[in-house]
PDB file of C-alpha atoms in Angstrom:
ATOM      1  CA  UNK A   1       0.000   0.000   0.000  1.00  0.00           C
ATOM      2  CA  UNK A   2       1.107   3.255  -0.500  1.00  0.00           C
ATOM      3  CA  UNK A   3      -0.453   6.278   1.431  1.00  0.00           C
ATOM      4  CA  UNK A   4      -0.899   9.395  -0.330  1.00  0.00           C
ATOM      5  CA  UNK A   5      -2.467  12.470  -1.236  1.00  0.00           C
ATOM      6  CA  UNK A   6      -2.953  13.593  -5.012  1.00  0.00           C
ATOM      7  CA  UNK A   7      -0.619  16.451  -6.208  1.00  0.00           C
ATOM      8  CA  UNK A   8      -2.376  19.134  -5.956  1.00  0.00           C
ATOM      9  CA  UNK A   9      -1.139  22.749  -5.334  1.00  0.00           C
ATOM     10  CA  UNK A  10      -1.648  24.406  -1.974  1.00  0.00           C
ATOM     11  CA  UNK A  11      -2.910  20.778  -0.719  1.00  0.00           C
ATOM     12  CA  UNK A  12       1.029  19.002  -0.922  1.00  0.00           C
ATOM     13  CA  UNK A  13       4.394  19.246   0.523  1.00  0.00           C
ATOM     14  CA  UNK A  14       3.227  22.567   1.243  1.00  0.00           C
ATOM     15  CA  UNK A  15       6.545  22.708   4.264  1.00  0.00           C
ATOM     16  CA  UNK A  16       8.500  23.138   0.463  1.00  0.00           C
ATOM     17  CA  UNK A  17       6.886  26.628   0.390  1.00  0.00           C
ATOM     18  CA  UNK A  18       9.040  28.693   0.204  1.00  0.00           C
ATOM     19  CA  UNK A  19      11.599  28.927  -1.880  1.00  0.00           C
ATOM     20  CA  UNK A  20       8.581  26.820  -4.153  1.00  0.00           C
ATOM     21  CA  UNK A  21       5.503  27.901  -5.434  1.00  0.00           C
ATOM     22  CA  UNK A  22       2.629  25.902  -4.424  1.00  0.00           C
ATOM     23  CA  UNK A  23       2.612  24.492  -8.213  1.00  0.00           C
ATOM     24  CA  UNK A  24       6.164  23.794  -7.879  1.00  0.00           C
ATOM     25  CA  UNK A  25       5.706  21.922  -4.629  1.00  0.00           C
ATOM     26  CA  UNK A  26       3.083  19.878  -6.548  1.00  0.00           C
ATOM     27  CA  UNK A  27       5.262  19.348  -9.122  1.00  0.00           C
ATOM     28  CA  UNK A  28       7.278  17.805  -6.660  1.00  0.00           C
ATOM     29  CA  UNK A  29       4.840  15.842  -4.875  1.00  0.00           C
ATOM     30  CA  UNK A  30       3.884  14.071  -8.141  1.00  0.00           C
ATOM     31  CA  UNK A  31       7.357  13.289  -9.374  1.00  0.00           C
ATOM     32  CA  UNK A  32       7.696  11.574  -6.048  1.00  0.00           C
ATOM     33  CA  UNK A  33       4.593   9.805  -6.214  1.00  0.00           C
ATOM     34  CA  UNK A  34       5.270   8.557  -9.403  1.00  0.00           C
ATOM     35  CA  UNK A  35       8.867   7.171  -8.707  1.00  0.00           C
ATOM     36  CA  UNK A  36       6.862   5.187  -5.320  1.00  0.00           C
ATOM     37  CA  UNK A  37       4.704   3.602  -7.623  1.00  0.00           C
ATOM     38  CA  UNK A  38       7.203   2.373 -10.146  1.00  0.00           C
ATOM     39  CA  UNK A  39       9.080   0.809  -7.298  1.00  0.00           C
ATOM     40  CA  UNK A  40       5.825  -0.563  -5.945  1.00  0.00           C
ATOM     41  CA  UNK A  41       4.668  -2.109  -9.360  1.00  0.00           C
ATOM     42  CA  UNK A  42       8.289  -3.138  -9.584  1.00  0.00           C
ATOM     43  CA  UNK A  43       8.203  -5.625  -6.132  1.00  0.00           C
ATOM     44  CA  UNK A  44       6.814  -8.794  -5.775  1.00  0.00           C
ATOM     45  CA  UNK A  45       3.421  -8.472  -4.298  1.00  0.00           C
ATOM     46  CA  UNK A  46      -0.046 -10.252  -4.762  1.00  0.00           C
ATOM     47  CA  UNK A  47      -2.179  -6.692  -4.636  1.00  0.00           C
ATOM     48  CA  UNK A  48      -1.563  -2.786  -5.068  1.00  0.00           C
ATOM     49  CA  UNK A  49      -3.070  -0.438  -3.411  1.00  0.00           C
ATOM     50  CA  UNK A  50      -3.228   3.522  -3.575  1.00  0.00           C
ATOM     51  CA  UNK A  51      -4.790   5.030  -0.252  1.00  0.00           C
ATOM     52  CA  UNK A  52      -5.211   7.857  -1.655  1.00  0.00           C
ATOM     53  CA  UNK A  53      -6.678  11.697  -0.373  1.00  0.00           C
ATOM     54  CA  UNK A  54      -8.234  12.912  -3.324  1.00  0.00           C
ATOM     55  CA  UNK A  55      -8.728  11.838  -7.169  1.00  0.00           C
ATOM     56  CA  UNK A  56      -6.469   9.951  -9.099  1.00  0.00           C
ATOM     57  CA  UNK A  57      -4.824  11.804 -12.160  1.00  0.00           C
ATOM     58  CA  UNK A  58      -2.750  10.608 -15.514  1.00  0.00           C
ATOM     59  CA  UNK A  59       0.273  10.099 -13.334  1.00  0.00           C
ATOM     60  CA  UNK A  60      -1.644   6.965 -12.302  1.00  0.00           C
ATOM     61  CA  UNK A  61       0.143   4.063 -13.474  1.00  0.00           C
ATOM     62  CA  UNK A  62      -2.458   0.442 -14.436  1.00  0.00           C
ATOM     63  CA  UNK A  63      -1.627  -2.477 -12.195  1.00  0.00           C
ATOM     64  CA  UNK A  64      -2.526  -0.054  -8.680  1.00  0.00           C
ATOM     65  CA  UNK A  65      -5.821  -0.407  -7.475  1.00  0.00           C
ATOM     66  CA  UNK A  66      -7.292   3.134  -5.817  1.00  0.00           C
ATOM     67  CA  UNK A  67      -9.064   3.563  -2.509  1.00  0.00           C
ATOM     68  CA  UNK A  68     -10.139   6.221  -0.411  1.00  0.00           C
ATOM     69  CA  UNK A  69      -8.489   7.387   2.415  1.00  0.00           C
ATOM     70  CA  UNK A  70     -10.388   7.600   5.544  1.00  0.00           C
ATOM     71  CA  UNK A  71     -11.153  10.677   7.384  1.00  0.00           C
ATOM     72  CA  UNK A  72      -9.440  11.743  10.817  1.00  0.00           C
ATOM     73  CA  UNK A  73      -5.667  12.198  11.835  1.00  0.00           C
ATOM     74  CA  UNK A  74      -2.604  10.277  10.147  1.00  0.00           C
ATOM     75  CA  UNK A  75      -2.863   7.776  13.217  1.00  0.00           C
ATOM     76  CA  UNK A  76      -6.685   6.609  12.381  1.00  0.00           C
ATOM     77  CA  UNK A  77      -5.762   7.275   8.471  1.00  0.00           C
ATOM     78  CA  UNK A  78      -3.394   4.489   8.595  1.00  0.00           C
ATOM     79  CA  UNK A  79      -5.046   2.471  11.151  1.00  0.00           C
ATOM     80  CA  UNK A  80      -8.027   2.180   8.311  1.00  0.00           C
ATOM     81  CA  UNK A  81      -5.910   1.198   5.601  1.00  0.00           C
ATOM     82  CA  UNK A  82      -4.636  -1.909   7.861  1.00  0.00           C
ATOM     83  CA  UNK A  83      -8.149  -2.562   8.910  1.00  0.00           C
ATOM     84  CA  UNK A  84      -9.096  -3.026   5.820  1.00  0.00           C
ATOM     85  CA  UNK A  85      -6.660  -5.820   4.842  1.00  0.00           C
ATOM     86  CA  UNK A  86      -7.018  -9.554   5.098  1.00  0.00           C
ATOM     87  CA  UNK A  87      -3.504 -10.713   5.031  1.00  0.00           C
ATOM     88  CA  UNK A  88       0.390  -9.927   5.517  1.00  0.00           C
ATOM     89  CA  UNK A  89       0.736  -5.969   4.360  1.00  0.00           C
ATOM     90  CA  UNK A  90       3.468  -3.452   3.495  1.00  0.00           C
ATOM     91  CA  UNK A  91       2.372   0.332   3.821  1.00  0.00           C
ATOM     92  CA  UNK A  92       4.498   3.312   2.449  1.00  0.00           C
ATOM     93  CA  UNK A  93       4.508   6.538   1.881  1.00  0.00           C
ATOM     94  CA  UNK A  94       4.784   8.938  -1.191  1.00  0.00           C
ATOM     95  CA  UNK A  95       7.449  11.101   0.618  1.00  0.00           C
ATOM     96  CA  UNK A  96      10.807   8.742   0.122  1.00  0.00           C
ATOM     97  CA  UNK A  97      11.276   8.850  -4.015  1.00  0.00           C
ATOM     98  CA  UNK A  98      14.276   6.996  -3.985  1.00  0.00           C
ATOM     99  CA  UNK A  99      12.640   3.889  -2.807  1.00  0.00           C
ATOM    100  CA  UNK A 100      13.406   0.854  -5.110  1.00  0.00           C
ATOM    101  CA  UNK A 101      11.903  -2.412  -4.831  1.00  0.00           C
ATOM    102  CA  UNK A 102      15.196  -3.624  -3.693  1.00  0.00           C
ATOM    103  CA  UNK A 103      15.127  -1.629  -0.502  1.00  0.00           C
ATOM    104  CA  UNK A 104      11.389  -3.180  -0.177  1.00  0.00           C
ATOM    105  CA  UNK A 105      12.380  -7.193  -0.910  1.00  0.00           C
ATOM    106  CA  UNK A 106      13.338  -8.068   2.511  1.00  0.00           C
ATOM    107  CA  UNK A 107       9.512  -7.207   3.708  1.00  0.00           C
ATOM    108  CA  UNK A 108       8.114  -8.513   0.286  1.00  0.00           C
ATOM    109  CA  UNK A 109      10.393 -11.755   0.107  1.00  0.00           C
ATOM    110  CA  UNK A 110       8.933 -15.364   0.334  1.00  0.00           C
ATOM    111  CA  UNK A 111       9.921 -15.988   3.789  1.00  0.00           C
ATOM    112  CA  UNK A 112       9.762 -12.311   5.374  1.00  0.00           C
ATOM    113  CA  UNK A 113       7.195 -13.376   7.556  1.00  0.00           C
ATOM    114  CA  UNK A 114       9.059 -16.482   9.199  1.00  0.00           C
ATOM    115  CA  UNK A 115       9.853 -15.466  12.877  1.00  0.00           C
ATOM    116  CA  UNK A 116       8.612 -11.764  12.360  1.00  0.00           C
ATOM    117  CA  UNK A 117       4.983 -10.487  12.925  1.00  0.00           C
ATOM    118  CA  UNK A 118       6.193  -6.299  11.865  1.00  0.00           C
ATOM    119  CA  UNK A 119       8.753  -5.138   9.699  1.00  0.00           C
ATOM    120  CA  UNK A 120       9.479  -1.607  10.438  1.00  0.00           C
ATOM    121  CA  UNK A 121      11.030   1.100   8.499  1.00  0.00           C
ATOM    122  CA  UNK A 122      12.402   4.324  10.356  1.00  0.00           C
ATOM    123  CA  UNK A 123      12.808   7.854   8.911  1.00  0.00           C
ATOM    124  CA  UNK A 124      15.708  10.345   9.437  1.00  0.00           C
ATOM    125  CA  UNK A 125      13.006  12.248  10.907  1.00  0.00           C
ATOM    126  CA  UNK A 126      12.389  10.094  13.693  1.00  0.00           C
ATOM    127  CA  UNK A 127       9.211   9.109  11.865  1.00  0.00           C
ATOM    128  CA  UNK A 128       8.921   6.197  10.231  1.00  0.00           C
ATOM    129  CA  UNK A 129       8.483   5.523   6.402  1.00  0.00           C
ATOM    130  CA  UNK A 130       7.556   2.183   6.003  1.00  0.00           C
ATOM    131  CA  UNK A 131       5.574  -0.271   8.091  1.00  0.00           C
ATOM    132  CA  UNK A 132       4.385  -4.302   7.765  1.00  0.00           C
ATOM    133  CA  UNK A 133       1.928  -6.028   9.705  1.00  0.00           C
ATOM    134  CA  UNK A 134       2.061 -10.080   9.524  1.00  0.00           C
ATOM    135  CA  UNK A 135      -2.044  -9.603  10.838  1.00  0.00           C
ATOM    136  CA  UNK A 136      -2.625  -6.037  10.516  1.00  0.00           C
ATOM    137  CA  UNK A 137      -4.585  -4.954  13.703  1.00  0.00           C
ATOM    138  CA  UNK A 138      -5.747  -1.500  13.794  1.00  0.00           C
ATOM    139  CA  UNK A 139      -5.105  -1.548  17.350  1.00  0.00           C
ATOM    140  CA  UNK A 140      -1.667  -1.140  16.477  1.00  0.00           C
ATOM    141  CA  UNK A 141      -1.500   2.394  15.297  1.00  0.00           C
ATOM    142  CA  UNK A 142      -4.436   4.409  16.698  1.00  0.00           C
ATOM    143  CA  UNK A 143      -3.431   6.939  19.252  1.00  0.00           C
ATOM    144  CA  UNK A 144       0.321   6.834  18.370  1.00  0.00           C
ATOM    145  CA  UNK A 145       1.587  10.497  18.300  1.00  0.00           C
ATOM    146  CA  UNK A 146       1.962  11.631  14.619  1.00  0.00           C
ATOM    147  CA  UNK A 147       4.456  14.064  12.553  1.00  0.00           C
ATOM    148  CA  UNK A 148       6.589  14.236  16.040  1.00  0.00           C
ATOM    149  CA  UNK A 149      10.380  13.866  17.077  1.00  0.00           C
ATOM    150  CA  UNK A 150       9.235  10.388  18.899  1.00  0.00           C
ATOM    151  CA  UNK A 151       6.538   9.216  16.278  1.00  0.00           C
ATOM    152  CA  UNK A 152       8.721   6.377  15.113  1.00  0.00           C
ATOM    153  CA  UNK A 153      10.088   5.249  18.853  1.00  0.00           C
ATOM    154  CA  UNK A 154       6.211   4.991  19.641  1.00  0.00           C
ATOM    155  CA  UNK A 155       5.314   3.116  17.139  1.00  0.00           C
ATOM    156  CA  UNK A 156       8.137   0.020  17.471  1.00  0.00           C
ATOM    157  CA  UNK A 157       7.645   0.155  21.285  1.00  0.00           C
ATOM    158  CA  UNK A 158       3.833   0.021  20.066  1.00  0.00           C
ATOM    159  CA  UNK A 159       4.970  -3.052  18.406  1.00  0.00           C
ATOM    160  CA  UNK A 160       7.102  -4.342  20.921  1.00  0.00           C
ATOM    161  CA  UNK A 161       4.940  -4.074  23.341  1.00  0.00           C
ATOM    162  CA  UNK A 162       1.832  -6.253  21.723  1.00  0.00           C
ATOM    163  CA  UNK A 163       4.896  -9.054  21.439  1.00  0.00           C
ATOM    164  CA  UNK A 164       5.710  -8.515  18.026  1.00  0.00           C
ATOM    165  CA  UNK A 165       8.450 -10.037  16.662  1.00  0.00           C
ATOM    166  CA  UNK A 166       9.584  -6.371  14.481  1.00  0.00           C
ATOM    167  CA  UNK A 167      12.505  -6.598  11.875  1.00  0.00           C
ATOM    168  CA  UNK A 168      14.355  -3.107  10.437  1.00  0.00           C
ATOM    169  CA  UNK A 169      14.343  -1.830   7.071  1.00  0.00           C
ATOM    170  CA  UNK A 170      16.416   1.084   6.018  1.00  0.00           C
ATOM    171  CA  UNK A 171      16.934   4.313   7.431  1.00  0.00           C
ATOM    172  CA  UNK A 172      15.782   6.835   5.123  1.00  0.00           C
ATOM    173  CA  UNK A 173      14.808  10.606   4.832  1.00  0.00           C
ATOM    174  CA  UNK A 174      11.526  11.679   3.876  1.00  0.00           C
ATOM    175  CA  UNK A 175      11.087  15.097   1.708  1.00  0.00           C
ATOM    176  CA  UNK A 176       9.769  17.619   3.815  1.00  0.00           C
ATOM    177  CA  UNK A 177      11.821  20.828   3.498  1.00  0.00           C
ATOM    178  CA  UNK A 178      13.598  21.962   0.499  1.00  0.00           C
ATOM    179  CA  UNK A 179      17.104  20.623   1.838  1.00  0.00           C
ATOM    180  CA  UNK A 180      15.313  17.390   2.505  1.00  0.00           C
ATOM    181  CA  UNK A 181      14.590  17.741  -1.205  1.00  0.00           C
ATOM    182  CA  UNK A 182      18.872  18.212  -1.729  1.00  0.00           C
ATOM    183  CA  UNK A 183      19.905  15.164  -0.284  1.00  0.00           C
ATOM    184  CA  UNK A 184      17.424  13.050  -1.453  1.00  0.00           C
ATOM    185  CA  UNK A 185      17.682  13.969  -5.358  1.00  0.00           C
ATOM    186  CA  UNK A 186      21.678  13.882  -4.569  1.00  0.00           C
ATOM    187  CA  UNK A 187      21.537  10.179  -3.399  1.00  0.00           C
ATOM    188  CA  UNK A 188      18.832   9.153  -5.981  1.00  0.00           C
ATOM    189  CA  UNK A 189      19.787  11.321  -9.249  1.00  0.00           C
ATOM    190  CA  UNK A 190      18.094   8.444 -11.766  1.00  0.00           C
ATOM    191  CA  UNK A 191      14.747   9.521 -10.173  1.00  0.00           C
ATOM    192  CA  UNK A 192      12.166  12.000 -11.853  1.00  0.00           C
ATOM    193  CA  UNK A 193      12.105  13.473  -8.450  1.00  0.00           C
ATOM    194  CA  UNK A 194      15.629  14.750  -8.970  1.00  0.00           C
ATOM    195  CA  UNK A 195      15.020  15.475 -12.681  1.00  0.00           C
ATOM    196  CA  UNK A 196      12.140  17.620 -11.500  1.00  0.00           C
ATOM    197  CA  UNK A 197      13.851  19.185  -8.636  1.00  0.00           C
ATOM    198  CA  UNK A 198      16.806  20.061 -10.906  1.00  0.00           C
ATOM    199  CA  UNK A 199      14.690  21.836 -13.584  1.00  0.00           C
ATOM    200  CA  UNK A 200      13.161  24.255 -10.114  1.00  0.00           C
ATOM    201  CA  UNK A 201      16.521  24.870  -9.669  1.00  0.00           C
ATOM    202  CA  UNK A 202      18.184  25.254 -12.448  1.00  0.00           C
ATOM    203  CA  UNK A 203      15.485  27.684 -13.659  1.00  0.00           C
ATOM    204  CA  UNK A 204      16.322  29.379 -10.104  1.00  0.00           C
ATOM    205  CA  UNK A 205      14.313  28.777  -6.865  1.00  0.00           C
ATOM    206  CA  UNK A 206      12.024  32.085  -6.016  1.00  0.00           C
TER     207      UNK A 206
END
């Protein structure tokens, strides 16, 4: 699953603003979004899913099925997107563009369930950018403190603490400010995220 809203201007990455314009920012957002799902469609997995806040545009690639997101906080946002699966699931977000399905396979691979019941995916942030139930229980992420220093250190201990056997994925940065934005393109430069974020700046940032 991937978590997102659509790329709309004044509605996305609006902490790039400034030095972007709101339609820059978008810009951004959708590049991002777009390199997500081409990693997504890329991994081995039996279903796709967009959870997606608002309507679906031609940066939509076929093979990703589209549903709503639910209404209330993050927390409860991606509480409903577990609740609504029957099986083993892998959520991520739209704001880590250099994702590739190899940084994925370990939580996708044929035995990443043996001996673990959560793998777990933490953000430079101290968020958290990735996250895999083995039984996805909604349980598990309502109430847990959102978009703060500690979000991701609440959320394992959640884990932890229900017995969960959690495993690691990488470290990585989401894109929330504009230097955010610098290291990210500079580590993933094959990524339209980067070629979008160097025609912003090449053309000068306002």
């Amino acid at each position: 699953m991937v978590l997102a809203k659509a790329p709309v201007a004044g509605r996305v990455k609006t902490r790039l603003t400034p030095p972007f314009r709101p339609e820059e920012a978008a810009a951004l957002a959708e590049a991002a979004l777009v390199d997500t799902l081409a990693a997504v469609l890329a991994a081995p997995a039996r279903r796709r899913v967009l959870v997606l806040d608002g309507v679906p545009g031609d940066w939509l690639p076929a093979g990703i099925d589209v549903v709503p997101q639910s209404d209330g906080g993050l927390d409860e946002r991606l509480a409903a997107a577990f609740g609504a699966c029957a099986g083993p699931a892998v959520l991520i977000g739209m704001d880590t563009p250099q994702v590739t399905p190899e940084l994925l396979a370990p939580a996708l691979a044929p035995d990443a369930w043996r001996g673990c019941d959560a793998w777990f995916g933490p953000a430079v942030d101290g968020g958290f950018w990735a996250l895999g139930l083995a039984a996805p229980d909604p349980a598990l992420l309502r109430g847990v403190p959102m978009s703060v220093p500690e979000t991701g250190a609440v959320q394992r201990r959640r884990l932890t603490d229900a017995g969960l056997a959690v495993r690691d994925l990488p470290r990585l940065r989401d894109v929330d400010t504009a230097y955010d934005a610098e290291l990210v393109a500079a580590r993933a430069p094959d990524t339209r995220f980067a070629a979008a974020l160097g025609r912003l700046t090449g053309a000068g940032v306002r």
